[in-house]
mmCIF file of C-alpha atoms in Angstrom:
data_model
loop_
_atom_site.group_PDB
_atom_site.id
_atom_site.type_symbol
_atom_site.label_atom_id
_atom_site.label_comp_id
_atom_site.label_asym_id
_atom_site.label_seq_id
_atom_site.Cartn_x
_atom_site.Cartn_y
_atom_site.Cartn_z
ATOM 1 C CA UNK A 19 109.625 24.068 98.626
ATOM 2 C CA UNK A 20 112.524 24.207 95.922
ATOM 3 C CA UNK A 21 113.945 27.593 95.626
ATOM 4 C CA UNK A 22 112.981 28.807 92.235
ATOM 5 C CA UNK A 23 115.875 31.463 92.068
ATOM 6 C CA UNK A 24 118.112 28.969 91.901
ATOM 7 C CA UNK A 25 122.078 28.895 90.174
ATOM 8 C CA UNK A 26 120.070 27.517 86.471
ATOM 9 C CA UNK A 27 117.448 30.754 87.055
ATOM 10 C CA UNK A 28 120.396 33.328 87.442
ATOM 11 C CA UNK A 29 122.377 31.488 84.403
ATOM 12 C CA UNK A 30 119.459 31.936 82.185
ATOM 13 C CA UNK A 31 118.861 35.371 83.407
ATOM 14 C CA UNK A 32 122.467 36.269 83.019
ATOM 15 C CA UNK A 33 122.157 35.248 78.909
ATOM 16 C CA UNK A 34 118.591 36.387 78.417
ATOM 17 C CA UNK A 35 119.856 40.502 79.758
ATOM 18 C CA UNK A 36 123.054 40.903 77.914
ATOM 19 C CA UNK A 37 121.980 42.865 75.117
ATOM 20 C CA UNK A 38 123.672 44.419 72.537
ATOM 21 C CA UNK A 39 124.401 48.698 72.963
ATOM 22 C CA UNK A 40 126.579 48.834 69.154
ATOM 23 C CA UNK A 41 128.669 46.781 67.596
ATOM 24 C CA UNK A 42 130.973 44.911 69.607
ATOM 25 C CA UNK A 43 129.603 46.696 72.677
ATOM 26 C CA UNK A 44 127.160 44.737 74.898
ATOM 27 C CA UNK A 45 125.009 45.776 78.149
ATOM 28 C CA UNK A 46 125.490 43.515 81.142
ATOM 29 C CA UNK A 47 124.371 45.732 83.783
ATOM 30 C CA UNK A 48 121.531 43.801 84.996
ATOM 31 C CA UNK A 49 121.855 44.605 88.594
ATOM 32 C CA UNK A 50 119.866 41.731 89.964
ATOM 33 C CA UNK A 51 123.007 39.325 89.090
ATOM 34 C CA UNK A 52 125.206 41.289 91.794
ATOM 35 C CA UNK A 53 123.314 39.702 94.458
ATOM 36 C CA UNK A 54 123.609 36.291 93.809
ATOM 37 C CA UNK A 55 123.965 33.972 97.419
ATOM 38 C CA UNK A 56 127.816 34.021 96.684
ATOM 39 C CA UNK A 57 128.055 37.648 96.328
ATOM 40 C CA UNK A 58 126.990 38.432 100.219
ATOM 41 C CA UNK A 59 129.885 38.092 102.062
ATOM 42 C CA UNK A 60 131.621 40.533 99.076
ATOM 43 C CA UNK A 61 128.431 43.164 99.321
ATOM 44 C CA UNK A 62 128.480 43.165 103.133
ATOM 45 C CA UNK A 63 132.476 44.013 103.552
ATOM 46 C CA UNK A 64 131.446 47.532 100.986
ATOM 47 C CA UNK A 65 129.774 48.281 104.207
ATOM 48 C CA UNK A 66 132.704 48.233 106.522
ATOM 49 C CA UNK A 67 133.725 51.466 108.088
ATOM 50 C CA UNK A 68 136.923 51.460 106.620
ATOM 51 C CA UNK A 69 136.198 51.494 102.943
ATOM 52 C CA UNK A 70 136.044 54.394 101.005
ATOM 53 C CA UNK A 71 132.223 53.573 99.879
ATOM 54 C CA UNK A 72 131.485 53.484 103.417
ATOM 55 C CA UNK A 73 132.589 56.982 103.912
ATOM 56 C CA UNK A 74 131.387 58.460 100.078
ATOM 57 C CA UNK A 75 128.140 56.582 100.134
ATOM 58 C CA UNK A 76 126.687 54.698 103.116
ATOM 59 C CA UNK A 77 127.782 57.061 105.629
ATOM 60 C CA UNK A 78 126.763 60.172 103.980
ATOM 61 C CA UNK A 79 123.620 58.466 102.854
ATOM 62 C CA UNK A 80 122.366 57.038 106.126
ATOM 63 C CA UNK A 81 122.742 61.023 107.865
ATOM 64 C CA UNK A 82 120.862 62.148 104.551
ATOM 65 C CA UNK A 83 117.905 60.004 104.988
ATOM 66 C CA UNK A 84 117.418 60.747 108.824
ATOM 67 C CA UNK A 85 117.526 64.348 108.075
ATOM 68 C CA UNK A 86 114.655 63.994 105.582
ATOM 69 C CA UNK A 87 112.249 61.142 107.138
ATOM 70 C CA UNK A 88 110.010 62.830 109.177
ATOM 71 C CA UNK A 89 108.997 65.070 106.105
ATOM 72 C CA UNK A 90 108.964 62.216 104.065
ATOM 73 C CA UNK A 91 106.846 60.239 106.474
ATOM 74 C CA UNK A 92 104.293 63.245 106.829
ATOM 75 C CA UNK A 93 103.298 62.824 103.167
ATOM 76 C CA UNK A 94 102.032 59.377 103.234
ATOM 77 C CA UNK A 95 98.644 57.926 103.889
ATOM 78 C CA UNK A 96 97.483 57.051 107.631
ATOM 79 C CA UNK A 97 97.126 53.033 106.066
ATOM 80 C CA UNK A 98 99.444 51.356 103.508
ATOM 81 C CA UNK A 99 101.993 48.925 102.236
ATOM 82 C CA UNK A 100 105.514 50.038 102.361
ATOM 83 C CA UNK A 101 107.577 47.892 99.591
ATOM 84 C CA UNK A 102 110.979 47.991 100.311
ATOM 85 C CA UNK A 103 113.017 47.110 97.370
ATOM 86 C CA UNK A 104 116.388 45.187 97.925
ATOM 87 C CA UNK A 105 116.436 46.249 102.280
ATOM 88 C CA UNK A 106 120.372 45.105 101.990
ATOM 89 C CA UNK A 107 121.948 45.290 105.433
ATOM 90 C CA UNK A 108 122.244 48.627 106.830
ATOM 91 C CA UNK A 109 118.607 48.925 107.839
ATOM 92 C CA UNK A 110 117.633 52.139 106.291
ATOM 93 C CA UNK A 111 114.559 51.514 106.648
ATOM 94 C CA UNK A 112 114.315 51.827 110.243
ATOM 95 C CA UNK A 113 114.556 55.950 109.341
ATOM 96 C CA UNK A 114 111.226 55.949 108.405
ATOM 97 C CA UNK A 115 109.620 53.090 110.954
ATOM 98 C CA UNK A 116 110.665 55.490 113.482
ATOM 99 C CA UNK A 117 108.721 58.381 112.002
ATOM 100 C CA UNK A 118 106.004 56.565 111.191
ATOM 101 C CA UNK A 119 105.728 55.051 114.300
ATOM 102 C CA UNK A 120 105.707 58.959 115.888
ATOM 103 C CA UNK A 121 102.740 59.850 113.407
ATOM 104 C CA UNK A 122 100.526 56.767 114.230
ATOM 105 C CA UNK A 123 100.946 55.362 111.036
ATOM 106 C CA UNK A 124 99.575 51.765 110.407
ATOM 107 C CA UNK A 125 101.624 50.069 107.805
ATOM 108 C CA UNK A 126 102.372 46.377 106.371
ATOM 109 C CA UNK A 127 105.897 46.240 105.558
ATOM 110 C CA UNK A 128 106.584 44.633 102.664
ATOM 111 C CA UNK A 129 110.716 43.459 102.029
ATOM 112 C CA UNK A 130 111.823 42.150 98.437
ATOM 113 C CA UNK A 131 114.820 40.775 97.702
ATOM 114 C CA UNK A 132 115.823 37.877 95.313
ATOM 115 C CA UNK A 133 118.432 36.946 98.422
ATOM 116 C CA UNK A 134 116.290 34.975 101.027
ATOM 117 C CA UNK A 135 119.630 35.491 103.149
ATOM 118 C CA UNK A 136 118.642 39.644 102.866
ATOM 119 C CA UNK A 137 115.071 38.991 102.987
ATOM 120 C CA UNK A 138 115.705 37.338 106.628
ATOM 121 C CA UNK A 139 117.745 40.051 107.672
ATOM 122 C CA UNK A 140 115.066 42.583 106.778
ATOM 123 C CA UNK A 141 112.146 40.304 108.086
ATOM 124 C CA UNK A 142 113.577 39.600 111.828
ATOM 125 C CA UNK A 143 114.547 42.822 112.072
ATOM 126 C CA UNK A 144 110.955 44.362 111.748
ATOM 127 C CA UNK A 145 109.205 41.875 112.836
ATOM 128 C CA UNK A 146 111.265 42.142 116.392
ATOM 129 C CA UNK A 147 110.047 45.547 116.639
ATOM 130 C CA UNK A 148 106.193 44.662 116.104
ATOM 131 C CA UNK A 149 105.713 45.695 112.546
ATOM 132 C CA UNK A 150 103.300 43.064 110.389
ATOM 133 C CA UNK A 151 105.737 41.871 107.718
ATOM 134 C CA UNK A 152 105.003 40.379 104.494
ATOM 135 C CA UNK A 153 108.221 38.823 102.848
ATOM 136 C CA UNK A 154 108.131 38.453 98.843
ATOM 137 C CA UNK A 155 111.443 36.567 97.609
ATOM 138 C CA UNK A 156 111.149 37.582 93.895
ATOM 139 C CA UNK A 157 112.874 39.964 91.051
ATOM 140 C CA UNK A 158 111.233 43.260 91.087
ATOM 141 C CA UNK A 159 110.155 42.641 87.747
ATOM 142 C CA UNK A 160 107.555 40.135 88.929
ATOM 143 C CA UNK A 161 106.273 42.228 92.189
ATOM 144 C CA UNK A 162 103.780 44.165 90.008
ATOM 145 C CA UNK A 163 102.502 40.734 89.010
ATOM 146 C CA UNK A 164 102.651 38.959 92.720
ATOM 147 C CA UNK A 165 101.356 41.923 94.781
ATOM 148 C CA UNK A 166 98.231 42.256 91.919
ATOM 149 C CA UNK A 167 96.091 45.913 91.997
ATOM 150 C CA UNK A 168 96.866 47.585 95.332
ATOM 151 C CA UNK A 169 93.550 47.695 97.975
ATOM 152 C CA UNK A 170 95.319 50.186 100.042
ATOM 153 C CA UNK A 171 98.123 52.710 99.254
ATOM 154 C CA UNK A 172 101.160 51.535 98.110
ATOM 155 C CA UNK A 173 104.662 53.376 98.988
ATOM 156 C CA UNK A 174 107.714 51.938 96.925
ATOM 157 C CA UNK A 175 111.277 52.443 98.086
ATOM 158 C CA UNK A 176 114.043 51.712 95.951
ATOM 159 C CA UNK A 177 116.107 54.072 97.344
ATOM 160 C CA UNK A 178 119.661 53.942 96.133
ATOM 161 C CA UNK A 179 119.118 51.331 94.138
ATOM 162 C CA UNK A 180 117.782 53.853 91.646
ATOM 163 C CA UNK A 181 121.046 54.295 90.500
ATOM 164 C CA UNK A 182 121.926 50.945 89.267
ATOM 165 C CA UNK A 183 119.515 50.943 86.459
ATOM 166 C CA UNK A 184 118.864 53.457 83.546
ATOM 167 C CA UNK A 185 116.204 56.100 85.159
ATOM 168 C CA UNK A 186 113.188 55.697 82.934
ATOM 169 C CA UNK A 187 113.084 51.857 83.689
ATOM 170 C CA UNK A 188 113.340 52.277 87.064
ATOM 171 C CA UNK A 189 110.881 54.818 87.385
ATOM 172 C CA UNK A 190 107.909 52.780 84.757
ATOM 173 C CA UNK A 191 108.630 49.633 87.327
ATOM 174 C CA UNK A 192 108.604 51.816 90.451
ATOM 175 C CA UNK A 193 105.262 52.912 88.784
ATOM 176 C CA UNK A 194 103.843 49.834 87.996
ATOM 177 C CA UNK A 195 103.937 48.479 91.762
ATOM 178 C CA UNK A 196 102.787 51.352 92.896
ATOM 179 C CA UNK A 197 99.569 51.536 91.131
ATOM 180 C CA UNK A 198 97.035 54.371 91.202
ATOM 181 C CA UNK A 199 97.012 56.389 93.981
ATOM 182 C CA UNK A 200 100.663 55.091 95.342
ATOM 183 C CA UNK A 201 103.726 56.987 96.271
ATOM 184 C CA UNK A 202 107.289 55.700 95.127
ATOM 185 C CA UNK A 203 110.662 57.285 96.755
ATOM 186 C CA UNK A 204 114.060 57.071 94.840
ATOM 187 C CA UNK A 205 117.843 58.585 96.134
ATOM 188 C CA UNK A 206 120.652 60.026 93.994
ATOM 189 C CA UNK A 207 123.696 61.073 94.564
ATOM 190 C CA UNK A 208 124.921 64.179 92.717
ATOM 191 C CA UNK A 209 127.720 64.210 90.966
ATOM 192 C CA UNK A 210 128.638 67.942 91.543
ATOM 193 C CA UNK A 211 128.441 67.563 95.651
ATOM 194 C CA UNK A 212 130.309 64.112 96.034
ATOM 195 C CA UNK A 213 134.070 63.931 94.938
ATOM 196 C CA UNK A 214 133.571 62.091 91.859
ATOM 197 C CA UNK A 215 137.214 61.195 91.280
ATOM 198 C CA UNK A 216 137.467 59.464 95.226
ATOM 199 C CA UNK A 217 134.086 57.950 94.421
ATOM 200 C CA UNK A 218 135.026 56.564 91.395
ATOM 201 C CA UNK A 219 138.591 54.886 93.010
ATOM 202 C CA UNK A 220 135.696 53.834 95.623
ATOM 203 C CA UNK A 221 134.006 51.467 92.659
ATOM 204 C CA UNK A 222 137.491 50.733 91.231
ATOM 205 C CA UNK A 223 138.706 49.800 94.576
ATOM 206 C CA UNK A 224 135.973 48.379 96.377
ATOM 207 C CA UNK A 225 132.961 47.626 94.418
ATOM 208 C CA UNK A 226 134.483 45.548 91.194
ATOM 209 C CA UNK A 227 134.789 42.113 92.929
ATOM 210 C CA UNK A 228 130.682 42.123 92.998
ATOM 211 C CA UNK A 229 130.684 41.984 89.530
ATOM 212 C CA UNK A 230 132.429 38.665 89.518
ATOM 213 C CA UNK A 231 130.003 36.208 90.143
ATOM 214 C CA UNK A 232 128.114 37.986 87.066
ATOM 215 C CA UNK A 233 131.097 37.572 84.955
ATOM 216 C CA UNK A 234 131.071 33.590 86.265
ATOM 217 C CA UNK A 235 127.305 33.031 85.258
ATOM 218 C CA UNK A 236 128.490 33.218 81.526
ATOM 219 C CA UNK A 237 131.011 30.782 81.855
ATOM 220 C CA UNK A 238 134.137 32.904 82.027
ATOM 221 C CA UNK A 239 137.036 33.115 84.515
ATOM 222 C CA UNK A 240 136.579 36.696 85.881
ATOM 223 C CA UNK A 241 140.600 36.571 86.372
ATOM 224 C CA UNK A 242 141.934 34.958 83.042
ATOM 225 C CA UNK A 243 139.022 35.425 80.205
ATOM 226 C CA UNK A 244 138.135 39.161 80.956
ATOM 227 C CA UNK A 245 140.176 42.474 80.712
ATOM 228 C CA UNK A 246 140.656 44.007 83.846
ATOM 229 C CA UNK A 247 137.662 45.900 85.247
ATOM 230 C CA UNK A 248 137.533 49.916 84.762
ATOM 231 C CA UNK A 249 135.670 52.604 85.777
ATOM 232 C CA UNK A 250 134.490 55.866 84.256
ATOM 233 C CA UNK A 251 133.632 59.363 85.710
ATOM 234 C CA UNK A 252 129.565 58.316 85.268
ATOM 235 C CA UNK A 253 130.292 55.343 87.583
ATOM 236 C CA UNK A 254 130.071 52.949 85.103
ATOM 237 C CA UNK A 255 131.920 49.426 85.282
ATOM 238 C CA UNK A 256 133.704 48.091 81.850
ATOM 239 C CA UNK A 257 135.604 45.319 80.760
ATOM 240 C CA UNK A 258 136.605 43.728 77.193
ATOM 241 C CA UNK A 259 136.158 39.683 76.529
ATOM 242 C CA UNK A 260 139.199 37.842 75.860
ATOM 243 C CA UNK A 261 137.097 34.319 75.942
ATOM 244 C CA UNK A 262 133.938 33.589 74.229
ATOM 245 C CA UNK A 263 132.156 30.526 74.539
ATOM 246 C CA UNK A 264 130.174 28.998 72.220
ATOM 247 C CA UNK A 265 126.899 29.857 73.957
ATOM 248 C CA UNK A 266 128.395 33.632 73.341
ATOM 249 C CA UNK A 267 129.356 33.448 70.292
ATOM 250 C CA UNK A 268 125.812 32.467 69.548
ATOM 251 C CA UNK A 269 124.321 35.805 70.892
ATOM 252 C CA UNK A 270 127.550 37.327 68.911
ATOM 253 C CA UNK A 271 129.827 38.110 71.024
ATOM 254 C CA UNK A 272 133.321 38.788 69.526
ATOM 255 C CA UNK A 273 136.598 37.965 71.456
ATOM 256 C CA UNK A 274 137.779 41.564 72.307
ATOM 257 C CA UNK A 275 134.201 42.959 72.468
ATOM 258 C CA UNK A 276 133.398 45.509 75.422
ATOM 259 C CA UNK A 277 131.229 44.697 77.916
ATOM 260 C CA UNK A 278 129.233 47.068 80.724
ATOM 261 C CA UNK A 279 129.325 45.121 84.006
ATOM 262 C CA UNK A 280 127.660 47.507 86.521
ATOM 263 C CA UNK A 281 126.367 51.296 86.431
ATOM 264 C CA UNK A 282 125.700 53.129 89.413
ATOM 265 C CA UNK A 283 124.703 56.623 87.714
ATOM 266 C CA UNK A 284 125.160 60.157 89.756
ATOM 267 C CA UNK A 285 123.161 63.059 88.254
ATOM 268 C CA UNK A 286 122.957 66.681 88.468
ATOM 269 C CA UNK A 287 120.275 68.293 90.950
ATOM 270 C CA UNK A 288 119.207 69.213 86.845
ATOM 271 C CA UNK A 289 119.556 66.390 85.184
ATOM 272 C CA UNK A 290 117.497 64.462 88.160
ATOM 273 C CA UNK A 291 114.196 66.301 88.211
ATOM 274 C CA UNK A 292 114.276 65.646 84.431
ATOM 275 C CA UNK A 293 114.077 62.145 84.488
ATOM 276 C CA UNK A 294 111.316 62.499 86.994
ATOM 277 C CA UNK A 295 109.596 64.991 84.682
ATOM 278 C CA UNK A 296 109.517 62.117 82.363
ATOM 279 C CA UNK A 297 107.778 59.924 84.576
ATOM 280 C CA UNK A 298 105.634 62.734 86.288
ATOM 281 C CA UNK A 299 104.415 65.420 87.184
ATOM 282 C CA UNK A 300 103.797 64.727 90.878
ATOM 283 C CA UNK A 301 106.576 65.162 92.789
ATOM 284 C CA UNK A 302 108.327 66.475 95.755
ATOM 285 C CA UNK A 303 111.832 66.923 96.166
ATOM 286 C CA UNK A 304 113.948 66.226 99.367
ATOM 287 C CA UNK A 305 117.263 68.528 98.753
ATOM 288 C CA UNK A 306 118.613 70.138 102.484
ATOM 289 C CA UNK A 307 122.185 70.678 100.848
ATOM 290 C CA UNK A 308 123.303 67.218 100.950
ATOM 291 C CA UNK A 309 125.164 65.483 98.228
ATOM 292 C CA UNK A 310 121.520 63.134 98.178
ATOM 293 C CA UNK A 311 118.433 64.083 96.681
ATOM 294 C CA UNK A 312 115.635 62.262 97.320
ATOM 295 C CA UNK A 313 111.916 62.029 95.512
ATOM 296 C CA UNK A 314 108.805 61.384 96.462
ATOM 297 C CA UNK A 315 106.313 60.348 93.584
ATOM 298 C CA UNK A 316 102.765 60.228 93.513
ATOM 299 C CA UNK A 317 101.082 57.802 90.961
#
């Protein structure tokens, strides 16, 4: 069967999400288009244990979430669908098979990715530990949609993820999967327990090349037709257009106009529980001291 995510799908993506913030200031921060096939040799070396991402996020991250799993794990339903949103390659998930295997939990796990390359990863490696596995290669836009009204519990992880897109639309498609009576679980990193000025040479350093096959979907040369990539203190990845094309210039794009590649967003432990006040007000909150704090949402 033809792969329907293929290099036309991400092209037309790529011009149907950059949207306009202001004037000569346009929103390209669609995080899907960092995980194009091309991109996963460039999002698998972030993970090395030499980088400085490896030691400000992954690291850090991986000891936070196998400090909080068994409580985690203790709140969900004896019988459900786990949806793991975007698995990626350090198994994370495996934190809460373990616990879940402890309580007796029965559970379908559910991987999502719109890389079939991370979808096998996540699908061989559960399946060779005896867990039922139901792959869905798709956007997570369209998993509400493909999954239909939930006949058993649903728990959605998104986990870090949560940070690539603006809260409140993360959380109303988190919520949408879910369905009634379903649990979702996102992870932040705060800004005031992480060294913000280390983690943000960690995106200038190591994270910009991902953002080049994005920048290569609207016909530019992410070396000679773009300003070189900067970061901010909110972890938030800019550049200015020196080339338009002509299929830019129809959307309006200006030559010189600025351009948000990426966001990864840290909050405050404050600024947090009020985006999930937004989206509820069923909650718990995972926070042993860490510089993660996680959240389990009932919907």
């Amino acid at each position: 069967m033809e792969n329907k995510y293929n290099a036309e799908w991400f092209k037309k993506r790529a011009f149907s999400s950059i949207q306009p913030i202001k004037p000569h200031v346009w929103d390209y921060s669609d995080s899907l288009l960092l995980y194009i096939s091309s991109s996963v040799q460039e999002y698998e070396s972030l993970q090395a244990e030499s980088t400085l991402y490896f030691n400000l996020v992954t690291k850090p991250e991986r000891e936070y979430l196998k400090s909080i799993a068994q409580k985690v794990t203790s709140l969900l339903p004896e019988n459900f669908e786990y949806v793991d949103l975007g698995p990626g390659t350090e198994h994370k998930e495996q934190f809460f098979f373990d616990e879940l295997k402890k309580q007796g939990k029965i559970f379908t796990y559910i991987p999502v990715d719109i890389s079939q390359h991370y979808l096998e990863l996540a699908s061989k490696h559960a399946s060779d530990q005896g867990v039922s596995v139901h792959p869905i290669q798709s956007a997570f836009e369209e998993v509400a949609e493909i999954l239909g009204e939930p006949t058993i519990p649903r728990f959605v992880n998104m986990g870090l993820t949560f940070s690539n897109y603006y809260p409140q639309v993360a959380l109303d498609l988190l919520k949408r999967i879910a369905g009634n009576g379903g649990y979702v679980f996102v992870n932040s990193q705060m800004r005031n327990r992480v060294d913000m000025a280390e983690l943000q040479k960690a995106y200038a350093q190591d994270a910009l090349i991902l953002a080049d096959d994005k920048i290569r979907l609207l016909g530019l040369d992410p070396d000679k037709d773009v300003a070189k990539r900067e970061t901010n203190d909110k972890i938030e990845v800019w550049s200015s257009i020196f080339h338009v094309t002509p299929k830019l210039k129809e959307l309006g794009v200006c030559v010189g106009d600025k351009v948000l590649l990426f966001e990864s967003l840290r909050y405050t432990p404050e600024q947090l529980e009020e985006e999930l006040k937004k989206a509820s007000n069923r909650y718990v909150l995972f926070d042993v001291g860490a510089s993660f704090i996680a959240a389990l949402i009932q919907t």
